[in-house]
mmCIF file of C-alpha atoms and ligand atoms in Angstrom:
data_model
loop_
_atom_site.group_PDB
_atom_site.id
_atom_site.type_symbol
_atom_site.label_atom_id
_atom_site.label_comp_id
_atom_site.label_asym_id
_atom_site.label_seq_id
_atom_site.Cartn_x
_atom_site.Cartn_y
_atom_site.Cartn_z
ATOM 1 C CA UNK G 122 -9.455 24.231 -7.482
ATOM 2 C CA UNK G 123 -7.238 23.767 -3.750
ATOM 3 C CA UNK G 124 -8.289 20.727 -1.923
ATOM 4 C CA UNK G 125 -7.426 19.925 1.372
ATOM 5 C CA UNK G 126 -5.295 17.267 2.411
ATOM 6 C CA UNK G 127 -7.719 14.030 4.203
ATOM 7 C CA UNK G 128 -6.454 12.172 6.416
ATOM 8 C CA UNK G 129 -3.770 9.413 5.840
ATOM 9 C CA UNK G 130 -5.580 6.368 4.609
ATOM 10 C CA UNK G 131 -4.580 4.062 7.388
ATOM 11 C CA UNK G 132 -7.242 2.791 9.313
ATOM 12 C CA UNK G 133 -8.674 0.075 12.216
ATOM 13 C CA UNK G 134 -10.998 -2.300 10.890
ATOM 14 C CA UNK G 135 -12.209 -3.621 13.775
ATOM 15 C CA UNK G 136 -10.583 -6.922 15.031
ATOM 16 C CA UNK G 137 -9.870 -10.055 13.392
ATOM 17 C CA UNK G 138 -8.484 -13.055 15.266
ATOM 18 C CA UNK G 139 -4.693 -14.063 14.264
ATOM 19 C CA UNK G 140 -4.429 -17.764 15.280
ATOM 20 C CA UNK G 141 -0.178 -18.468 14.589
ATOM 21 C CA UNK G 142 2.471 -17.092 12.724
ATOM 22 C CA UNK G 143 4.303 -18.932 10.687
ATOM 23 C CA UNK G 144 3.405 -20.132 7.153
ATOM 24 C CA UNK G 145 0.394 -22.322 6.496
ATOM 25 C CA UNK G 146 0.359 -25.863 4.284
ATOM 26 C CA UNK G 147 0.949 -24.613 1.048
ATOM 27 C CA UNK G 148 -1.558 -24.957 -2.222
ATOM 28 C CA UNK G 149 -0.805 -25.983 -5.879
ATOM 29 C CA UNK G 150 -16.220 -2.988 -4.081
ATOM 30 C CA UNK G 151 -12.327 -0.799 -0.165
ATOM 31 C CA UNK G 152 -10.411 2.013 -0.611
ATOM 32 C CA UNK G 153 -10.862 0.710 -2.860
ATOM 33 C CA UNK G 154 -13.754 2.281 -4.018
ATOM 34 C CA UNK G 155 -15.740 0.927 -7.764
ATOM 35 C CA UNK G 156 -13.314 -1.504 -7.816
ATOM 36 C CA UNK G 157 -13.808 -5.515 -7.648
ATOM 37 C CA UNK G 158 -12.491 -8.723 -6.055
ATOM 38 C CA UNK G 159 -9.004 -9.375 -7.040
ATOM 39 C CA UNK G 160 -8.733 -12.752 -8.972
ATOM 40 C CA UNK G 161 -7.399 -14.691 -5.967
ATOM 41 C CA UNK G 162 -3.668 -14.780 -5.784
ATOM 42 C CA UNK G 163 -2.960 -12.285 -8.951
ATOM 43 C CA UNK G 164 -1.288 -9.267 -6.338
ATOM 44 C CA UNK G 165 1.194 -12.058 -4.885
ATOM 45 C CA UNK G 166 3.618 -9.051 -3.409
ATOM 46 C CA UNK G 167 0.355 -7.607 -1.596
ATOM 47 C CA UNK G 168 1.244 -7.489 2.193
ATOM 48 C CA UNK G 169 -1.568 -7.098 5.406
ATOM 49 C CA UNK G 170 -0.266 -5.398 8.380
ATOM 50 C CA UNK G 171 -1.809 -6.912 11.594
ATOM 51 C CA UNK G 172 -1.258 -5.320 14.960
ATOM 52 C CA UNK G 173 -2.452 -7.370 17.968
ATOM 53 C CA UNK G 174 -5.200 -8.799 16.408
ATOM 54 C CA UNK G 175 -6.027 -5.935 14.078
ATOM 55 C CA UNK G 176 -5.489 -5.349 10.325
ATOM 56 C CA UNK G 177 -4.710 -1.462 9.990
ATOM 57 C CA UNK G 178 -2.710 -1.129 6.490
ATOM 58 C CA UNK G 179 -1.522 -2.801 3.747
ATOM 59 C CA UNK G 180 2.149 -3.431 2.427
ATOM 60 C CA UNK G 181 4.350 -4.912 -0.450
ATOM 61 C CA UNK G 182 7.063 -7.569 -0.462
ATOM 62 C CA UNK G 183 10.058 -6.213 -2.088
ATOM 63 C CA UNK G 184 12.849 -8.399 -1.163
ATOM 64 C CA UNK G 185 12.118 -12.171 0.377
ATOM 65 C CA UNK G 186 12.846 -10.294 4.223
ATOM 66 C CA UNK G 187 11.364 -6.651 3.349
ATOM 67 C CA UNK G 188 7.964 -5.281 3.131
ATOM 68 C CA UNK G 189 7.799 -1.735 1.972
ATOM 69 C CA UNK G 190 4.410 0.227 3.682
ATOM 70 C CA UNK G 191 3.293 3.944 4.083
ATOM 71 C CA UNK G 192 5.853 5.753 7.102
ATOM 72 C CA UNK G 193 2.380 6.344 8.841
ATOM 73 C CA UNK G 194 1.030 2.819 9.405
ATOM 74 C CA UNK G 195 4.358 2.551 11.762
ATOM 75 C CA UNK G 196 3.585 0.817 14.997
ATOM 76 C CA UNK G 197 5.379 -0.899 17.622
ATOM 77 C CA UNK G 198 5.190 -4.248 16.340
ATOM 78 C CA UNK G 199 3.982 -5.913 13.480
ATOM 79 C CA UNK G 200 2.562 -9.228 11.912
ATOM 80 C CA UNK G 201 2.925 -9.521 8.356
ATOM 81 C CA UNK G 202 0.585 -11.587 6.431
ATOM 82 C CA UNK G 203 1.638 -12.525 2.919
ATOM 83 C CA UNK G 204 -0.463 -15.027 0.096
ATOM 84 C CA UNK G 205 -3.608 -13.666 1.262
ATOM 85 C CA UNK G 206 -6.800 -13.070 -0.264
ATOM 86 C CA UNK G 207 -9.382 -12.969 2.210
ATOM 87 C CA UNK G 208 -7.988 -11.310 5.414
ATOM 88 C CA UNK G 209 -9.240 -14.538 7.453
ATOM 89 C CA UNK G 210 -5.504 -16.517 7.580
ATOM 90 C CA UNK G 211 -8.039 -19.639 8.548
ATOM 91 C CA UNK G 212 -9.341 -19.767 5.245
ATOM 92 C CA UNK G 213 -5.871 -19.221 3.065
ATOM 93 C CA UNK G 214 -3.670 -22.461 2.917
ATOM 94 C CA UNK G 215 -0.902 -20.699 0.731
ATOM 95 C CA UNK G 216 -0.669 -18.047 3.418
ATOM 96 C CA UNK G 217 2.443 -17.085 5.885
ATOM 97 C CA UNK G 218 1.830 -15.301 8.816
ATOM 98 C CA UNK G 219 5.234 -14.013 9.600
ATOM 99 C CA UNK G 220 6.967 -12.026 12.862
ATOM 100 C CA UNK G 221 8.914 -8.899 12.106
ATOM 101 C CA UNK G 222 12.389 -7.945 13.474
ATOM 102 C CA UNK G 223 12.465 -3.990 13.184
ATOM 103 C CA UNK G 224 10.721 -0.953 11.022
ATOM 104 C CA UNK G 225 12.590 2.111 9.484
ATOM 105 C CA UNK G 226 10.570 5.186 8.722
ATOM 106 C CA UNK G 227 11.807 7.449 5.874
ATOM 107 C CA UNK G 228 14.112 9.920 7.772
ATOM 108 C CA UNK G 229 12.120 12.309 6.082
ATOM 109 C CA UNK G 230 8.686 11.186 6.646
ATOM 110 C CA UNK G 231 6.700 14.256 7.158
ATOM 111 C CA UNK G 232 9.141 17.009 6.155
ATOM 112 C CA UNK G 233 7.289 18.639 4.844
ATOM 113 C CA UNK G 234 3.972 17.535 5.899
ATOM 114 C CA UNK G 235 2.709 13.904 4.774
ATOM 115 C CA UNK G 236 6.056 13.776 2.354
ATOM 116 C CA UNK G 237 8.095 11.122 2.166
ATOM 117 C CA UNK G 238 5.267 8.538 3.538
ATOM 118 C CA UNK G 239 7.263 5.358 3.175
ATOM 119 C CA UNK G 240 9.035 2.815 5.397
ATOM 120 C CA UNK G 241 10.444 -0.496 5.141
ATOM 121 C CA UNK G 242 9.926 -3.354 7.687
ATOM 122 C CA UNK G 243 12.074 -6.480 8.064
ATOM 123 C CA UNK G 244 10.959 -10.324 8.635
ATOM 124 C CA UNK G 245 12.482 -12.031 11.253
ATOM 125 C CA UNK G 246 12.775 -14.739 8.122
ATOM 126 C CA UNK G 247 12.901 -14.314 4.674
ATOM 127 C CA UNK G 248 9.946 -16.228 2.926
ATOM 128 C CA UNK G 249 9.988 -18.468 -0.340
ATOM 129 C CA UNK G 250 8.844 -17.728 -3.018
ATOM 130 C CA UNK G 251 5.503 -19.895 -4.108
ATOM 131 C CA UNK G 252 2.538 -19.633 -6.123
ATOM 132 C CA UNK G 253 0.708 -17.140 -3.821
ATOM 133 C CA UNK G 254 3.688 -15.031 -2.567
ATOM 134 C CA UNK G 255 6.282 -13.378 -4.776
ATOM 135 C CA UNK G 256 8.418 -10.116 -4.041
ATOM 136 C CA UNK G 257 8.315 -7.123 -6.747
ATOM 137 C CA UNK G 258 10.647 -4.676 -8.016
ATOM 138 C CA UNK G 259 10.638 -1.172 -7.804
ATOM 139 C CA UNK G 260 9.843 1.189 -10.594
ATOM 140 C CA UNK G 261 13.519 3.062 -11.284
ATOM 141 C CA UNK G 262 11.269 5.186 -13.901
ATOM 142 C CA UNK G 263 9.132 8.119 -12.693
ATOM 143 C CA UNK G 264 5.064 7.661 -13.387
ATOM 144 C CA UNK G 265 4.006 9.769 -16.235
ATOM 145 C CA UNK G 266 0.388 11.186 -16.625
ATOM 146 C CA UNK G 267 -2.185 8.406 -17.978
ATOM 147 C CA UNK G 268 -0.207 5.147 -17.532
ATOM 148 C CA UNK G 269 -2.273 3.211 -16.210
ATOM 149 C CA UNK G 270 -2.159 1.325 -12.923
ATOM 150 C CA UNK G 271 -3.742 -1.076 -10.378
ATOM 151 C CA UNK G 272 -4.143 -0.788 -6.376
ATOM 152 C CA UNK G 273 -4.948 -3.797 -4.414
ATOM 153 C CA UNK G 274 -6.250 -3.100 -0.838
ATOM 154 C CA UNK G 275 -8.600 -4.253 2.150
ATOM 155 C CA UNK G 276 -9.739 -1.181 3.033
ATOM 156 C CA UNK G 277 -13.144 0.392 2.985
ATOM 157 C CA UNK G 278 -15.375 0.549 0.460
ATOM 158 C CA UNK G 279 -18.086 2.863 -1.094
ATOM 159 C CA UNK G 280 -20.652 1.876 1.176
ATOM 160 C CA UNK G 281 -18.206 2.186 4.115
ATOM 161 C CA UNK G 282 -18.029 -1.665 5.143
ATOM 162 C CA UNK G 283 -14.630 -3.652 4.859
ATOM 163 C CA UNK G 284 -14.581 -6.038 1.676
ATOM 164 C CA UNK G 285 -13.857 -10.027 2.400
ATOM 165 C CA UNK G 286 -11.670 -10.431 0.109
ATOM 166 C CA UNK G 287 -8.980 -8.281 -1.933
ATOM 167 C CA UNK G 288 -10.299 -5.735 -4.359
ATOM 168 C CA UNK G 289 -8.131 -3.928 -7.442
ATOM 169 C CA UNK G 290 -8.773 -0.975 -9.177
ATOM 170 C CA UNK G 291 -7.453 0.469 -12.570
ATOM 171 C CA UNK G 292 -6.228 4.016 -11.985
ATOM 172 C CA UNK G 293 -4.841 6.605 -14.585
ATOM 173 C CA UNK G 294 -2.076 8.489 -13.164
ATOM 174 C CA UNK G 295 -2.554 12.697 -12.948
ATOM 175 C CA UNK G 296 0.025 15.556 -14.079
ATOM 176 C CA UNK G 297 2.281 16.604 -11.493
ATOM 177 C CA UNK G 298 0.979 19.962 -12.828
ATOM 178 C CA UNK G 299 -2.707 19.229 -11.916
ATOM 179 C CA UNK G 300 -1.303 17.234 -8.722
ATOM 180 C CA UNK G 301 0.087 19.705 -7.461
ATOM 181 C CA UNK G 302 -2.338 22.590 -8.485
ATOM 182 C CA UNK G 303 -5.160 20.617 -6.176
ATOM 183 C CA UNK G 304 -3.151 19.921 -3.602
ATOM 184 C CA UNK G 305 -1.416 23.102 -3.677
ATOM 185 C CA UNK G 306 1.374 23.818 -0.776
ATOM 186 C CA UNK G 307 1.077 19.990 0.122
ATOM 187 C CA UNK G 308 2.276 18.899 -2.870
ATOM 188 C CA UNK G 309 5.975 17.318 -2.875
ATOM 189 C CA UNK G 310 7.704 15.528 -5.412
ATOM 190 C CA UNK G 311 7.944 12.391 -3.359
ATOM 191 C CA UNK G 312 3.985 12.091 -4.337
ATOM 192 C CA UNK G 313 2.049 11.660 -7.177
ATOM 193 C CA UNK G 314 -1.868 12.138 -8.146
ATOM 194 C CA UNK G 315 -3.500 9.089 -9.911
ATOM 195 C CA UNK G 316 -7.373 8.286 -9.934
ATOM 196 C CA UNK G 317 -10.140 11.088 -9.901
ATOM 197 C CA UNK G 318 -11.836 10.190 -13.182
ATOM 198 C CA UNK G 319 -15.604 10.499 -13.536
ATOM 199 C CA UNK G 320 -15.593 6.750 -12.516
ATOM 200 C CA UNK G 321 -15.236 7.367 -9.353
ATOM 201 C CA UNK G 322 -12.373 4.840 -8.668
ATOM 202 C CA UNK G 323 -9.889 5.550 -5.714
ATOM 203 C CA UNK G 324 -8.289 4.382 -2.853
ATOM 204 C CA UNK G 325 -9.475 4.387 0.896
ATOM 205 C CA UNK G 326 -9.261 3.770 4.875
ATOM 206 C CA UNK G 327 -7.071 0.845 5.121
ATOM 207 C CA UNK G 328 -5.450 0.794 1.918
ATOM 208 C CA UNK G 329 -3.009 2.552 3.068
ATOM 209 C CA UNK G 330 0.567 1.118 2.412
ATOM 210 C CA UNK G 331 -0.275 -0.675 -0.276
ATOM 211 C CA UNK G 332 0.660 -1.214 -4.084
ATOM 212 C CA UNK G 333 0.141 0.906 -7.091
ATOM 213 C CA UNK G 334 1.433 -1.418 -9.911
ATOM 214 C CA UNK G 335 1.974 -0.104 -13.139
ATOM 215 C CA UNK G 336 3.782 -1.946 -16.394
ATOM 216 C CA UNK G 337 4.619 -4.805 -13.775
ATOM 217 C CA UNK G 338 6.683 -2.753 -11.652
ATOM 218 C CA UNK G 339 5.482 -0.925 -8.037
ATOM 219 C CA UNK G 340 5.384 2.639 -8.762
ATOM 220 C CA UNK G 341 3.603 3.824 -5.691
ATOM 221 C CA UNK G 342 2.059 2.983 -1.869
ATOM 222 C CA UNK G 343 -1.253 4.378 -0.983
ATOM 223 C CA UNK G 344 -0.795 7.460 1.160
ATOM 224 C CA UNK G 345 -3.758 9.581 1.610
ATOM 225 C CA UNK G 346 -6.167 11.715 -0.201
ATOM 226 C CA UNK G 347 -9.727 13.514 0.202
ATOM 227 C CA UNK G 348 -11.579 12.368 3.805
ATOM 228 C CA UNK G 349 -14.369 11.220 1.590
ATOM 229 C CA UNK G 350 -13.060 8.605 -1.011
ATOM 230 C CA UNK G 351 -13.736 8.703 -4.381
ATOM 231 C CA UNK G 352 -15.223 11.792 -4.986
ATOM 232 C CA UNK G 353 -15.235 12.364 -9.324
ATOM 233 C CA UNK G 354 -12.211 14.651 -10.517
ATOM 234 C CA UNK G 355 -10.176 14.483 -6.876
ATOM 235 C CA UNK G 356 -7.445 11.873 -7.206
ATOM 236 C CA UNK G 357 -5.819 10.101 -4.653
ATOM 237 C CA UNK G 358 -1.809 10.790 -3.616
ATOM 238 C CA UNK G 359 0.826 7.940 -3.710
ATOM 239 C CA UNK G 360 4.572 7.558 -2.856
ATOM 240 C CA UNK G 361 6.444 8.246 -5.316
ATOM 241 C CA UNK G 362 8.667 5.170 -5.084
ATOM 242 C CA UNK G 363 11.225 6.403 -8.111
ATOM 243 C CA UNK G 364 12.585 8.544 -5.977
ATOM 244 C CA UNK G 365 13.445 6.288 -3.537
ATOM 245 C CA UNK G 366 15.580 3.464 -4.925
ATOM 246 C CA UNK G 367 18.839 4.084 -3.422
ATOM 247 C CA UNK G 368 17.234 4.902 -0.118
ATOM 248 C CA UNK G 369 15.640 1.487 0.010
ATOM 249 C CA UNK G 370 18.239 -0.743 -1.657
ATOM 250 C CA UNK G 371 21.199 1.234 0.787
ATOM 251 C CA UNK G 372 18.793 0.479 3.581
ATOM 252 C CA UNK G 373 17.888 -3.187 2.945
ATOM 253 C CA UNK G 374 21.611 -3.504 2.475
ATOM 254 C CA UNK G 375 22.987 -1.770 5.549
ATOM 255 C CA UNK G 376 20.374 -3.783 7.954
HETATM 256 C C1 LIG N 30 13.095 -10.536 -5.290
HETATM 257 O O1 LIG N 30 14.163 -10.173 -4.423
HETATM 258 C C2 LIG N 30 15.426 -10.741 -4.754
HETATM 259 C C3 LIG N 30 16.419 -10.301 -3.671
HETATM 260 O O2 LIG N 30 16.545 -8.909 -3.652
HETATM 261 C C4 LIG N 30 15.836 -10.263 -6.142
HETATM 262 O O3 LIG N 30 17.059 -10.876 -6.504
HETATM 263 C C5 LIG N 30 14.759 -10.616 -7.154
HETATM 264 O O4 LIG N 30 15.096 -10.068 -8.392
HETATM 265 C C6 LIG N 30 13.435 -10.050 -6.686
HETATM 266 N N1 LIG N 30 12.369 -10.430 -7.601
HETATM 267 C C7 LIG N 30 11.712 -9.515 -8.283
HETATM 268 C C8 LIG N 30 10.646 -10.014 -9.192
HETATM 269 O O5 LIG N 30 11.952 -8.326 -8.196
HETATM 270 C C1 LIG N 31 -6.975 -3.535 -15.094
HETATM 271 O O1 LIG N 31 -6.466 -3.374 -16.404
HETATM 272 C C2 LIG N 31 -5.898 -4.562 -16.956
HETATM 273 C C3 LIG N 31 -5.252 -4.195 -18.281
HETATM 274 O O2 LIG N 31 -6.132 -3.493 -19.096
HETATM 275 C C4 LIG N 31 -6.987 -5.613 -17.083
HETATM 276 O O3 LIG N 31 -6.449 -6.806 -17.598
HETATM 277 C C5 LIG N 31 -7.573 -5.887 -15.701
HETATM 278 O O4 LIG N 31 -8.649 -6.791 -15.788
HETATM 279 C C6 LIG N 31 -8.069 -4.592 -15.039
HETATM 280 N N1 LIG N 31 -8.413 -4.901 -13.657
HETATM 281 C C7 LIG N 31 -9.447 -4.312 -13.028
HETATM 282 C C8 LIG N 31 -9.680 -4.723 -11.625
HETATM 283 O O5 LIG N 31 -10.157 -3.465 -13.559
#
């Protein structure tokens, strides 16, 4: 079986009022679909990308001054919000809000269609470390078929409404050889296939951007999969972040 490629799962939620940026006093079932609420502070890498007042994709601290997102959740400008778990920065005392200085797609981003779907921004200040906010390093291994792996997100669930708070899902990555077989002359190395069990568990509208954690390490950024989410046997496609180490580590360097 061919399926054909959704759209990337970036996505307006509707607006949400941003008060400051800045970083707050600090504290001692989305696309993700048939997953659950994250326990609160557990995905402390997990960025929100705001623009005006408007969530639209999620992210991951990699370095205290770098979030790493999907290339096509690239705007003109950017707030960042980090050590949140519901999306409401009122509510979240260990949360920053922070201001970004510039964005760098992938100079490959789309060549060949929806490859290469990753770019990094940069804070206009690095952020410290605390209990709600950590960076996380990148996988240097490649993803092999069944490890197992969890994406955090705020974006839609199964019954099409935005969650409160963040939701994970455990996801079993797929063969490159039945990766690409479904998703036939789309297919690139710079992705990878995880999810489509029986279980229905998969990624969504608004997730995109955001981690795929697996054996501690990010292995992958939601990109984009089937229009309708979490259809059984169709997995979601991810970033394939191994491939992409020297890229981002010559980048964060050079800027
Ligand atoms: C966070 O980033 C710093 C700076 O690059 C790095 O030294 C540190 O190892 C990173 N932490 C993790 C858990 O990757
Ligand atoms: C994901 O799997 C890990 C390891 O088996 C487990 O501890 C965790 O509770 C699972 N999370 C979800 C949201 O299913």
């Amino acid at each position: 079986m061919t399926v054909a490629a959704g759209p990337p799962r970036g996505w307006f939620l509707g607006s949400l009022l941003l008060s400051v940026t800045g970083c707050l006093a600090s504290i001692g079932s989305s696309r993700i679909i048939a997953g659950e609420d994250c326990s609160p502070y557990s995905q402390p890498w997990q960025a929100a990308l705001f623009t005006g007042n408007e969530f639209f994709c999620g992210g991951v601290l990699v370095h205290p001054q770098w979030v790493l997102s999907a290339a096509h959740c690239f705007q003109n400008s950017y707030t960042v919000g980090l050590g949140l778990h519901s999306l409401d920065d009122d509510q979240e005392p260990g949360a920053c809000m922070m201001e970004t200085s510039l964005s760098i797609q992938h100079p490959d981003y789309n060549k060949p269609f929806y490859a290469n779907d990753l770019m990094l921004i940069k804070l206009k200040e690095s952020v410290s470390p605390s209990a709600t906010i950590r960076n996380i390093s990148i996988a240097s291994q490649c993803p092999t078929a069944g490890d197992s792996c969890l994406v955090s997100g705020w974006g839609q669930l199964k019954n099409g409404r935005q969650p409160n708070v963040l939701q994970c899902v455990n996801i079993s990555v797929v063969s490159e050889e039945s990766c690409s077989a479904l998703y036939d002359f789309i297919y690139h190395p710079s992705m990878f296939c995880a999810g489509g069990g029986h279980d229905q568990k998969d990624s969504c509208k608004g997730d995109s951007g955001g981690p795929v954690v697996c054996k501690g390490h990010l292995q992958g950024l939601v990109s984009f999969g089937q229009a309708q989410c979490g259809q059984p046997y169709i997995p979601g496609v991810y970033t394939n972040l191994c491939k992409f180490t020297d890229w981002i580590q010559k980048t964060i360097q050079a800027s």
